[in-house]
Tab-separated table of C-alpha atoms in Angstrom:
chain	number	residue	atom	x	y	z
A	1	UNK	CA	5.879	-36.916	35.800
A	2	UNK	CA	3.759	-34.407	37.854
A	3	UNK	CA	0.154	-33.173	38.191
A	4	UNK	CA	-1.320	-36.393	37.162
A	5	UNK	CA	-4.882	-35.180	34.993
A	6	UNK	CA	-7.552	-37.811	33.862
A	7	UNK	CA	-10.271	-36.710	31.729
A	8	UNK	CA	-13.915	-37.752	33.410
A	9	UNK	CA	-15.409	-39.064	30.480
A	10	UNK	CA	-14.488	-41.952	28.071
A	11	UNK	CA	-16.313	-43.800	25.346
A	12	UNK	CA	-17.308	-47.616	25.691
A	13	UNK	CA	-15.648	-49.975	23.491
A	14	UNK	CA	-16.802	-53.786	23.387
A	15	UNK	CA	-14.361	-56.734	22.137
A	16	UNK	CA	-15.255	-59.508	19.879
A	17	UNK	CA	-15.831	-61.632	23.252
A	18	UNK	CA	-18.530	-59.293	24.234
A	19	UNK	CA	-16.052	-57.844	27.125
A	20	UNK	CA	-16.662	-54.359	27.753
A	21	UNK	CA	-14.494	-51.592	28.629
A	22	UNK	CA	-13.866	-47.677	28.393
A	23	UNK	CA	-10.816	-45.937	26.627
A	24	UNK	CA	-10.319	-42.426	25.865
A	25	UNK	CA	-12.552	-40.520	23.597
A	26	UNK	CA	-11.174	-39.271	20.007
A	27	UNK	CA	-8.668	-42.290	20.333
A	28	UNK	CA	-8.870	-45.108	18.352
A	29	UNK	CA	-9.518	-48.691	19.855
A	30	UNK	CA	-6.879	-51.423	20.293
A	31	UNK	CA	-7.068	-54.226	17.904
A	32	UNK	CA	-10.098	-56.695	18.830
A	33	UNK	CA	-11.705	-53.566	19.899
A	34	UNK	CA	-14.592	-51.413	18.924
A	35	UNK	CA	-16.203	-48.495	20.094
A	36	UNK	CA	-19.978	-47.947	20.588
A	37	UNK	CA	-22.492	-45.242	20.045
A	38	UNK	CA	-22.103	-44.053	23.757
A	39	UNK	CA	-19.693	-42.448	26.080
A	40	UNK	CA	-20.006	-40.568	29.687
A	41	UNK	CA	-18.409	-40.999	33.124
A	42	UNK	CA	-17.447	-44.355	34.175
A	43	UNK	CA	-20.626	-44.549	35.978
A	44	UNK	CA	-22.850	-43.946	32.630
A	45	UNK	CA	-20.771	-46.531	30.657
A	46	UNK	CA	-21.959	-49.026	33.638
A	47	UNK	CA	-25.456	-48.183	33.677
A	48	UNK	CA	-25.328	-48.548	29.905
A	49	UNK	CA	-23.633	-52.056	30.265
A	50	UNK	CA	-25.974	-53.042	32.769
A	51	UNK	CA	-29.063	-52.606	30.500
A	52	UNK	CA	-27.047	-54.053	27.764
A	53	UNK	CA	-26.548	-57.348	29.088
A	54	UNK	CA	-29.776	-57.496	30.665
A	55	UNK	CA	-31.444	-57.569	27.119
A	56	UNK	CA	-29.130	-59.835	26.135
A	57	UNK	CA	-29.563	-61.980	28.948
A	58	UNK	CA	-33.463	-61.727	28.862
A	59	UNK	CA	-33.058	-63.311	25.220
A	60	UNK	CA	-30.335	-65.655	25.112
A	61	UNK	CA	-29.417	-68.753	26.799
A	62	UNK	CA	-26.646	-69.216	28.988
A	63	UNK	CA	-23.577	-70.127	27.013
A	64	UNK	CA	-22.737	-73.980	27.234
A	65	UNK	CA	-19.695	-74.916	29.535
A	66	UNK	CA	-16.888	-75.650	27.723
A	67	UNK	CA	-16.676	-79.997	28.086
A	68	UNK	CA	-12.969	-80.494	26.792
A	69	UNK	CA	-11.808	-81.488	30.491
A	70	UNK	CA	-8.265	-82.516	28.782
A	71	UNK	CA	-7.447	-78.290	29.450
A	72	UNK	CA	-9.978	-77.571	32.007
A	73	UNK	CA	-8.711	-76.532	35.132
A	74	UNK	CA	-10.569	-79.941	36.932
A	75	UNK	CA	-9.350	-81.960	34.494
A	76	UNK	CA	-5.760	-80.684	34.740
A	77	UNK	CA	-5.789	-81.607	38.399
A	78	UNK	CA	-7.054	-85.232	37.893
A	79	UNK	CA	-4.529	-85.897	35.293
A	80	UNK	CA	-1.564	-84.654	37.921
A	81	UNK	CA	-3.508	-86.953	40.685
A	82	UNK	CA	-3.752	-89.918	38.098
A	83	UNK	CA	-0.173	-90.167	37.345
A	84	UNK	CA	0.354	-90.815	40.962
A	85	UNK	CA	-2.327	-91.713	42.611
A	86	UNK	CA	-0.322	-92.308	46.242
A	87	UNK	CA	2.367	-89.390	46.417
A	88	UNK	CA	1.570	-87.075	48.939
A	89	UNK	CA	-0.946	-83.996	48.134
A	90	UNK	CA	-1.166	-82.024	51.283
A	91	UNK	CA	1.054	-82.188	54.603
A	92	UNK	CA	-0.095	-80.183	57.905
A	93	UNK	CA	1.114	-80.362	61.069
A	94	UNK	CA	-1.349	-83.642	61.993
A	95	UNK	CA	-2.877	-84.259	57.988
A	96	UNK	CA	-0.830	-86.045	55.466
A	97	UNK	CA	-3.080	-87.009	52.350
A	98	UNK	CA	-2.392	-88.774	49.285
A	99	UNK	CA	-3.969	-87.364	45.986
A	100	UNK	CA	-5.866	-90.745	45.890
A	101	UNK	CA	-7.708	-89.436	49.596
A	102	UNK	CA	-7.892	-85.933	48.575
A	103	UNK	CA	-9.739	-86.644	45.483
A	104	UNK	CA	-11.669	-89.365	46.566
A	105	UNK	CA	-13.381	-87.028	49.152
A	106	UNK	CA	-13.222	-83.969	46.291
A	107	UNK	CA	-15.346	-86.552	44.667
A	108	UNK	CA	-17.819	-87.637	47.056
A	109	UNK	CA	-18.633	-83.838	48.297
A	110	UNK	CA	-18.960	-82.723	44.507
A	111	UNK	CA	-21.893	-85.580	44.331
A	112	UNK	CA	-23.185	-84.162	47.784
A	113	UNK	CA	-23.345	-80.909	46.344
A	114	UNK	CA	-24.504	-81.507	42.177
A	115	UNK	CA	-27.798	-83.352	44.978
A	116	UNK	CA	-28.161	-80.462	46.668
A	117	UNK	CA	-28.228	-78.479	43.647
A	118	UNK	CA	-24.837	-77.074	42.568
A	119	UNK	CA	-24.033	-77.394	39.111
A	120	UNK	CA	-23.372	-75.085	36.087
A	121	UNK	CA	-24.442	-71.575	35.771
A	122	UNK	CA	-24.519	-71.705	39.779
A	123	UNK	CA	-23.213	-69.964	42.452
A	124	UNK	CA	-21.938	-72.148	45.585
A	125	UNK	CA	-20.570	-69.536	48.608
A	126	UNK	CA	-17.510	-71.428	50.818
A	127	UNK	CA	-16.919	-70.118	54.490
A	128	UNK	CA	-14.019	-71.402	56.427
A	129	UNK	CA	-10.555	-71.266	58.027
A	130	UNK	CA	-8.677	-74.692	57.611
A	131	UNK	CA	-6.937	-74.601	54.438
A	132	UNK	CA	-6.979	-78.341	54.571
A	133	UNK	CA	-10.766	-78.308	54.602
A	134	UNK	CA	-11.005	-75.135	51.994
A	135	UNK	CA	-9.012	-76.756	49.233
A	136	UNK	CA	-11.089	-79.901	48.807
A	137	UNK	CA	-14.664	-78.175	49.612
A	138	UNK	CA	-13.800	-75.311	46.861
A	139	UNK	CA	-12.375	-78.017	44.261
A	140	UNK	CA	-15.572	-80.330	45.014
A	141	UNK	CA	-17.970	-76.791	43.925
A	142	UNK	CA	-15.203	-76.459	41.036
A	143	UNK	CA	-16.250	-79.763	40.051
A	144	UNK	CA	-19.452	-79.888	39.565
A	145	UNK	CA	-19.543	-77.079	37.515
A	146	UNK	CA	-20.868	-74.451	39.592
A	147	UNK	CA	-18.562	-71.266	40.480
A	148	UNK	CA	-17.171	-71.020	43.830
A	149	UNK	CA	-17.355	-67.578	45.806
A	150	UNK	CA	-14.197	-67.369	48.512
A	151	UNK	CA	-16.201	-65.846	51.251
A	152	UNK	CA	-13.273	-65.329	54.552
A	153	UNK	CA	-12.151	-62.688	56.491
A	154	UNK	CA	-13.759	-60.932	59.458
A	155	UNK	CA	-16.738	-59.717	57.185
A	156	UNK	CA	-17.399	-63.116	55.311
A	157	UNK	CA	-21.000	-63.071	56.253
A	158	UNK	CA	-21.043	-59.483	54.172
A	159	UNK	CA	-19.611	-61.228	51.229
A	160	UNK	CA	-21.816	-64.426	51.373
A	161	UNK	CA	-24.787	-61.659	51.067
A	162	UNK	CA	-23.643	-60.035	48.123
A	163	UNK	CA	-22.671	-63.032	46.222
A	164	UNK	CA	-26.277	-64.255	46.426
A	165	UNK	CA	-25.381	-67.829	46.414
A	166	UNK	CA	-27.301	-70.917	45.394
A	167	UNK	CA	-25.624	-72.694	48.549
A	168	UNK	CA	-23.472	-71.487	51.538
A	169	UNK	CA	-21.166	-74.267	52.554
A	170	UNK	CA	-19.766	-73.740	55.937
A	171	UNK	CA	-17.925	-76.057	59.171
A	172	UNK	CA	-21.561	-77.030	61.166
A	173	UNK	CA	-22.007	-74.508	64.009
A	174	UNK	CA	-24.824	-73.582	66.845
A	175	UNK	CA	-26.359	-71.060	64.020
A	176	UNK	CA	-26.838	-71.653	60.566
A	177	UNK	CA	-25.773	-68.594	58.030
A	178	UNK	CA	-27.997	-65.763	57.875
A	179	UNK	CA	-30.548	-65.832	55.474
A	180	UNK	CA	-29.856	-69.712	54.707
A	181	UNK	CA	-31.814	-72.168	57.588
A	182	UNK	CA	-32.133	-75.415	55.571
A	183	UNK	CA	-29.052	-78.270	55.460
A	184	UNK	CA	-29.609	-79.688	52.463
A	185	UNK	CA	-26.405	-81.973	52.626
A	186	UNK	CA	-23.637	-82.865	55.606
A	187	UNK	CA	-20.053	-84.395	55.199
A	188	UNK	CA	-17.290	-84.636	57.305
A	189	UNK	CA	-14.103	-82.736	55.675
A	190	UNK	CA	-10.436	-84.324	55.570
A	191	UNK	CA	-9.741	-83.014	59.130
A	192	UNK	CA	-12.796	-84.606	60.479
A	193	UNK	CA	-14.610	-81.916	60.572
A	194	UNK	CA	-18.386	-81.515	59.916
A	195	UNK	CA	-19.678	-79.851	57.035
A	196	UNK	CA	-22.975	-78.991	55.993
A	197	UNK	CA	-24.709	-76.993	52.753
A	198	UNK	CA	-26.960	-74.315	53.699
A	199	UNK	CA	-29.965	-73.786	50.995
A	200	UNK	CA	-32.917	-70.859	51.314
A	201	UNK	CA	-36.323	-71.482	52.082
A	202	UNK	CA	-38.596	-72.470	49.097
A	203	UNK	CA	-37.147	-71.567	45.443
A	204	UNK	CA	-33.382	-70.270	45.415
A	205	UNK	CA	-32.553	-67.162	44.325
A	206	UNK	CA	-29.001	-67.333	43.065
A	207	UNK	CA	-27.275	-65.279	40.443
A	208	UNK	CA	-25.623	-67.087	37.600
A	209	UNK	CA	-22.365	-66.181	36.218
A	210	UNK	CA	-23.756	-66.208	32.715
A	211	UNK	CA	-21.222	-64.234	30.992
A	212	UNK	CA	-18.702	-67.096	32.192
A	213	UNK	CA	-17.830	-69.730	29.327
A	214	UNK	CA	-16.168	-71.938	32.612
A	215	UNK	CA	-16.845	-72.616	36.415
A	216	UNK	CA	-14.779	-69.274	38.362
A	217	UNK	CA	-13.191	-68.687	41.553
A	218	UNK	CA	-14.428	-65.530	42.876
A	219	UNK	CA	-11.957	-64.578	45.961
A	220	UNK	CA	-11.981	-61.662	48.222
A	221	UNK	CA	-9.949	-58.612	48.539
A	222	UNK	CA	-8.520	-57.282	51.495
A	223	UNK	CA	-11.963	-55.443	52.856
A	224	UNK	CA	-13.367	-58.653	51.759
A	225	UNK	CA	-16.565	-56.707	50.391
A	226	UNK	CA	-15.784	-57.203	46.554
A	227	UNK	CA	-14.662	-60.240	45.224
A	228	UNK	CA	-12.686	-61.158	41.805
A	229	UNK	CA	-13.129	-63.693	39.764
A	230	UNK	CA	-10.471	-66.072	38.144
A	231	UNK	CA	-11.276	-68.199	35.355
A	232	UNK	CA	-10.362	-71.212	35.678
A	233	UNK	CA	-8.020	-71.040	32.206
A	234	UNK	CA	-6.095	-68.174	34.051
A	235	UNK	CA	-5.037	-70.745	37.195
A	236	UNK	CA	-4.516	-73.842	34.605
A	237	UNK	CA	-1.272	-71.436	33.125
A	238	UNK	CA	0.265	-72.593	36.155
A	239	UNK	CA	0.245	-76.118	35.259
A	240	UNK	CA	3.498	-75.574	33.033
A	241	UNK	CA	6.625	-73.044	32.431
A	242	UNK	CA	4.603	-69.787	33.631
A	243	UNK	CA	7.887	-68.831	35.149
A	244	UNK	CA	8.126	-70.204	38.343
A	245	UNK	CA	10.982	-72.829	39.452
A	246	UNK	CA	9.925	-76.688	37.746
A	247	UNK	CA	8.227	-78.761	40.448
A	248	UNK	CA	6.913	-82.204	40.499
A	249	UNK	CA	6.492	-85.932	41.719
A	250	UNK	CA	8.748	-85.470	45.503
A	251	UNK	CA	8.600	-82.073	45.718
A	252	UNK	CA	7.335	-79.820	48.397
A	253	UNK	CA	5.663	-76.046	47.539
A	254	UNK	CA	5.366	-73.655	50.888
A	255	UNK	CA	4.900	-70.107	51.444
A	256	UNK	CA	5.167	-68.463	54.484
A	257	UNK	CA	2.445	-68.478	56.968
A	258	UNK	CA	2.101	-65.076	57.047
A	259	UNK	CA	1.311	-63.787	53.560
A	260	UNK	CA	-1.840	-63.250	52.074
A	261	UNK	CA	-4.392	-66.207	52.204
A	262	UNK	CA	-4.620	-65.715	48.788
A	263	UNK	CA	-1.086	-66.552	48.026
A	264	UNK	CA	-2.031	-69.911	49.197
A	265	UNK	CA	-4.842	-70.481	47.061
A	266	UNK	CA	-1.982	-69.761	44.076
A	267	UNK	CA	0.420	-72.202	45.388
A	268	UNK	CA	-2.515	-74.852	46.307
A	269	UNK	CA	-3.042	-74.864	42.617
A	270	UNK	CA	0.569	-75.292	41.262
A	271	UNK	CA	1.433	-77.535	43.534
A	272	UNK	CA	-1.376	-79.800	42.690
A	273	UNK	CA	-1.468	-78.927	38.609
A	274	UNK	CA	2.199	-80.219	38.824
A	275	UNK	CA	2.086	-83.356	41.449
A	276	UNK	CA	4.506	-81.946	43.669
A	277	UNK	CA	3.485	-81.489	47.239
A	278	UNK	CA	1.894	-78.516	49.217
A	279	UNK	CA	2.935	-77.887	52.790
A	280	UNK	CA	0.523	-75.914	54.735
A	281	UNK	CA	1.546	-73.732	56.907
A	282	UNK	CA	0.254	-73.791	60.617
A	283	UNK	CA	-2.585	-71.786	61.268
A	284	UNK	CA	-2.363	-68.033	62.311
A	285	UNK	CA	-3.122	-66.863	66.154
A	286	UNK	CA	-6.003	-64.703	66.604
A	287	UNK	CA	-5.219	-61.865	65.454
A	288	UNK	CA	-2.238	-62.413	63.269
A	289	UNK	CA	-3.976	-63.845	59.639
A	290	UNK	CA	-2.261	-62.675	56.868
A	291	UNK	CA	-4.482	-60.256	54.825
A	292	UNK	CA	-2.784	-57.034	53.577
A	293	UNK	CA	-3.942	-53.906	54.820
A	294	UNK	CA	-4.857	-52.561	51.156
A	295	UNK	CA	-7.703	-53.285	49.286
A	296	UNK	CA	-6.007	-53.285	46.243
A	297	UNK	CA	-2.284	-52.803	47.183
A	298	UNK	CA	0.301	-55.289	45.426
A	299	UNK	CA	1.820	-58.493	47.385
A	300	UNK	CA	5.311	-59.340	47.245
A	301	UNK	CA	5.739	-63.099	48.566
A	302	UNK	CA	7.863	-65.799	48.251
A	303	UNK	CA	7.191	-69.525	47.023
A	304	UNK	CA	9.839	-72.098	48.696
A	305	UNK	CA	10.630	-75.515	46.737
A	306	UNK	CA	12.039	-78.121	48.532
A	307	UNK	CA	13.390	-80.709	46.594
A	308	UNK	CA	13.522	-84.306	46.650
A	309	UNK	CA	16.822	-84.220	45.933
A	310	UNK	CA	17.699	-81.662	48.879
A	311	UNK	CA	17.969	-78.966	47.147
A	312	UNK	CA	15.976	-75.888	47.821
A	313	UNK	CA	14.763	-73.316	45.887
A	314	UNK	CA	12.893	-69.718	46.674
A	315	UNK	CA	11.638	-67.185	44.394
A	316	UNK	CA	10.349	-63.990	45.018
A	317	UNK	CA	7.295	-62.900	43.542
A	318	UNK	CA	4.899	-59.791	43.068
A	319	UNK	CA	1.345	-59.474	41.921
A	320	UNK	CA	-2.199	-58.478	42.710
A	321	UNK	CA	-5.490	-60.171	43.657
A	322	UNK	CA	-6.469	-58.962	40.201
A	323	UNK	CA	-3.440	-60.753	38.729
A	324	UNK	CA	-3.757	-63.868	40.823
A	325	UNK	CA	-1.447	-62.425	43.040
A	326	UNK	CA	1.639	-63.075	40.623
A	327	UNK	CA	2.727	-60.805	37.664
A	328	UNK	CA	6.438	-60.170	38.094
A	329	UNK	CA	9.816	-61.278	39.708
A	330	UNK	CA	12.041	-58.698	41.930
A	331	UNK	CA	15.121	-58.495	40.816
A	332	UNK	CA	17.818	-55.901	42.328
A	333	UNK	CA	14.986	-53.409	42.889
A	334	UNK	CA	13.531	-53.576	39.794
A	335	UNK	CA	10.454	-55.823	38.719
A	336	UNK	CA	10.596	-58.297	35.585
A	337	UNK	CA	7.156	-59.444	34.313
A	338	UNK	CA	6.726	-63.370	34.284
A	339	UNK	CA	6.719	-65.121	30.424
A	340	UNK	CA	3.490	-64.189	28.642
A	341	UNK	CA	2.893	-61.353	31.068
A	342	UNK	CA	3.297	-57.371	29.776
A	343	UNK	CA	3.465	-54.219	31.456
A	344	UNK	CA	2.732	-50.806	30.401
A	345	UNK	CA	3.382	-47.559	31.827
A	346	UNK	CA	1.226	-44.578	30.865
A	347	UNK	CA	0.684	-41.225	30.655
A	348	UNK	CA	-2.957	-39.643	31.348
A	349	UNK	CA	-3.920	-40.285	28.218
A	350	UNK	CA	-3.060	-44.254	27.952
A	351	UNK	CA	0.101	-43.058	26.314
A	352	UNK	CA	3.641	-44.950	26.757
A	353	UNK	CA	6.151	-42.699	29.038
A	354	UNK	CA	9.817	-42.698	27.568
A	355	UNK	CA	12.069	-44.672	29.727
A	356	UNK	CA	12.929	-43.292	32.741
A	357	UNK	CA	9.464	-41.103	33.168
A	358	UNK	CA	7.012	-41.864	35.536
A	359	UNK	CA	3.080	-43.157	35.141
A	360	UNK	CA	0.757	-45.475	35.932
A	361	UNK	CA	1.427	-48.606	36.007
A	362	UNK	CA	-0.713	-51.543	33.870
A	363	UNK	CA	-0.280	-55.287	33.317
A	364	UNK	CA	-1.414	-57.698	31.246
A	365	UNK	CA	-1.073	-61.462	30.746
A	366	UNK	CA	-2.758	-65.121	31.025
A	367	UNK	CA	-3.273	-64.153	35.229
A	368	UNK	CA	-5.338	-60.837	34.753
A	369	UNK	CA	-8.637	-61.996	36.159
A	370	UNK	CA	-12.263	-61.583	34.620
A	371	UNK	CA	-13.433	-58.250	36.522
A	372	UNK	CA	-15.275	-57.678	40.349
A	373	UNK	CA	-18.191	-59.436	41.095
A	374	UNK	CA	-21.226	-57.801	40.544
A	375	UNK	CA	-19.375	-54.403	39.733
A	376	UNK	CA	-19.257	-53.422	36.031
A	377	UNK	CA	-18.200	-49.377	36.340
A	378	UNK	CA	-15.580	-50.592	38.817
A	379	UNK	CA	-14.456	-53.601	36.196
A	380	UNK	CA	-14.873	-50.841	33.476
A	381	UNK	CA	-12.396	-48.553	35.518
A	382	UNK	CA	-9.669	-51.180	36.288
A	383	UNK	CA	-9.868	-53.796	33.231
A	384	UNK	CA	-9.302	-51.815	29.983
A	385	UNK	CA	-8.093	-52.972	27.094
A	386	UNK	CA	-4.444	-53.656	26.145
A	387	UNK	CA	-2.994	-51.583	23.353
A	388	UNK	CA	-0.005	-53.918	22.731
A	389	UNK	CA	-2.178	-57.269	23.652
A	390	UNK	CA	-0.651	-60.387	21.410
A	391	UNK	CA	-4.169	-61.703	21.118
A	392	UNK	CA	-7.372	-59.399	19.651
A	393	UNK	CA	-9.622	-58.300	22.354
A	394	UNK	CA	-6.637	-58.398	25.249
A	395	UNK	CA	-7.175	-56.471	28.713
A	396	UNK	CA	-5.199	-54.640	30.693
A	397	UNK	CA	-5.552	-54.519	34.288
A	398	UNK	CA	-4.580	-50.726	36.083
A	399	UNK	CA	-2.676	-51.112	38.985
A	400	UNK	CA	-3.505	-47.430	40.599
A	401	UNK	CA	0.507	-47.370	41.437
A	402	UNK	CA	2.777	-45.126	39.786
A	403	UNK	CA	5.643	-46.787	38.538
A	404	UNK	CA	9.073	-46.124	36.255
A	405	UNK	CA	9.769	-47.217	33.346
A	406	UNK	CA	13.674	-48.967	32.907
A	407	UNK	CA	15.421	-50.038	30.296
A	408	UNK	CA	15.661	-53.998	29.539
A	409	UNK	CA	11.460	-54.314	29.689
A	410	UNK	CA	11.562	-53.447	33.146
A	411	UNK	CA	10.073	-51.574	35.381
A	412	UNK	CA	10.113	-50.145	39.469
A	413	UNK	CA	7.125	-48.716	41.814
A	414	UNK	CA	7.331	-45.051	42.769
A	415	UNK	CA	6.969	-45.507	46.136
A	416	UNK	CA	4.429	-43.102	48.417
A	417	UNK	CA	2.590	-41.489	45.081
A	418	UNK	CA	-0.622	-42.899	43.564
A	419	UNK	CA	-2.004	-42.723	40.282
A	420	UNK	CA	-5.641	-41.619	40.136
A	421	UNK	CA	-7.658	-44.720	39.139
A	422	UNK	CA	-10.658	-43.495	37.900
A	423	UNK	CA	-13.752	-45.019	39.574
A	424	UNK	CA	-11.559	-47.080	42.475
């Protein structure tokens, strides 16, 4: 497929869950969808949604949390530490901490913070490099309810500012972070280092997520300027058969030190939703981290299991930072989606391609993540919603890559041609 056209104007369609989205105009809606009395460029559908949810927003109250803690992602976690309280969470090359230690300092920052004032419907910034460090301080702002903004990378000071952040929570350092002079609370993290959380002056001025029914992880992308936000349901699917090789009590989760930081956030969290173990892998030279070059581009990484038996297993994996950087399994140079995950491949008009055409690709699944932070025409352009979704209301999430539809619900990337993603 050739000459790849897009129309420049769509209608706005709104799901039962108050998500919105755009689709094509003259086409009907997917189930769970309807449309509303409006349609322009991406951009007008945004400023519509923006004054939208203000109104709601100016008359509603924030939407409870949800309190079963049974399926939350938090209480997940604390049911795989509770089962064995004295296996081994995290191993570094001079750390080795039992899930008792980790959560009994997850604990005492997450009271540090709730004082300082974290809690729900807040926003609680994390800056930092030790992965150690990282996991507990952005569990700890999990816990208490608040949602935790990923701020790293060489322009994490530009992503603190955007996030507009209740607290910034960062290792103690000559200068405090821009914008946020007073230390409201200090701790010392599992490597020993010193932490401290940074408020404003006077009243804060953060931004809650109050479309979120949970506390999110918001990470970065690669130019680290807009930031995604995982639910916490989309990370707890990893808890149990999403796919990936079993693991458990005595076994050992690593990835290699050079892949995306965010890969490690993804295997932090099955590793420690299953009681296995997470090796960390040693720390990067200057220079050499291990952020892809793309803003949005796909990863393709690996997740090693070593067993307690001896065994090892590694899988290959590919996803996006919109997908929770998993989505589908390489297999002799095709891709296979994970269970519960769907793909589409689509003409211009959101149309299926025969097999063996070319189009753009889409996915869909329990790891699609919420939208960008703070962006609604660029979550309009790149979360629509899924014509084939198994539950009413489901999104897609549009890749930008061109891909080729195979037979056996598979599919492969067209390599060196984009699809035109309308308002990337």
């Amino acid at each position: 497929m050739s000459g790849w056209r897009e129309s420049r104007y769509f209608q706005l369609v709104v799901s039962q869950a108050r998500d919105f989205a755009v689709w094509p105009i003259g086409r009907r809606p997917p189930v769970g969808w309807r449309a509303m009395p409006f349609a322009g460029t991406i951009q007008a559908c945004g400023r519509q949604v923006a004054e939208l949810t203000s109104v709601a927003r100016a008359g509603e109250a924030t939407r409870p949390l949800a309190t079963d803690t049974d399926i939350s992602l938090i209480g997940l976690l604390r049911k795989a530490a509770g089962e064995q309280p004295d296996a081994p969470a995290l191993c570094g090359d001079q750390l080795r901490l039992s899930y008792r230690r980790l959560w009994e300092s997850i604990d005492d920052v997450a009271d540090r913070l709730a004082a300082a004032g974290a809690g729900p419907g807040r926003r609680v910034a994390v800056v930092g490099d030790r992965a150690e460090d990282l996991i507990g301080t952005v569990l700890a702002v999990l816990a208490t309810g608040a949602s935790c903004v990923l701020c790293a990378g060489n322009r994490g000071d530009v992503a603190v500012r955007e996030a507009r952040p209740e607290l910034v929570l960062a290792p103690a350092g000559p200068a405090a972070p821009g914008g946020w002079p007073v230390v409201r609370q200090s701790w010392r993290g599992v490597t020993g280092t010193l932490w401290q959380a940074h408020g404003r002056d006077g009243s804060a001025a953060s931004v809650p997520l109050v479309d979120e029914p949970e506390p999110s992880l918001v990470v970065p992308l690669a130019d680290d300027a807009v930031g995604v936000v995982w639910r916490g349901s989309q990370l707890t699917w990893l808890a149990g058969a999403c796919g990936l090789p079993p693991s458990g009590h005595g076994d050992r989760l690593s990835v290699p030190a050079s892949t995306d930081p965010l890969v490690g956030t993804v295997a932090a969290a099955r590793a420690l939703l299953t009681g296995a173990e997470l090796l960390l892998p040693a720390a990067p030279a200057p220079g050499e981290g291990g952020r892809r070059d793309e803003a949005a581009g796909p990863a393709r990484w690996s997740l090693r299991i070593d067993r307690d038996t001896g065994a090892t297993h590694e899988v290959g994996l590919f996803g996006f930072a919109e997908t929770a950087m998993v989505a589908a399994v390489p297999e002799d140079g095709a891709l296979t989606p994970l269970p519960q995950h769907r793909w589409h491949v689509l003409d211009a008009g959101f149309g299926s391609v025969p097999t063996g055409e070319v189009g753009e690709l889409f996915l869909a699944g329990p790891m699609v993540a919420v939208g960008y932070l703070d962006r609604p025409e660029l979550t309009m352009a790149r979360f629509l919603p899924d014509p084939l979704g198994a539950a009413e209301g489901s999104r897609m999430f549009r890749t930008g890559c061109r891909a080729r539809r195979l037979p056996g619900h598979r599919f492969a990337l067209v390599e060196g041609e984009a699809a035109g993603a309308s308002g990337s």
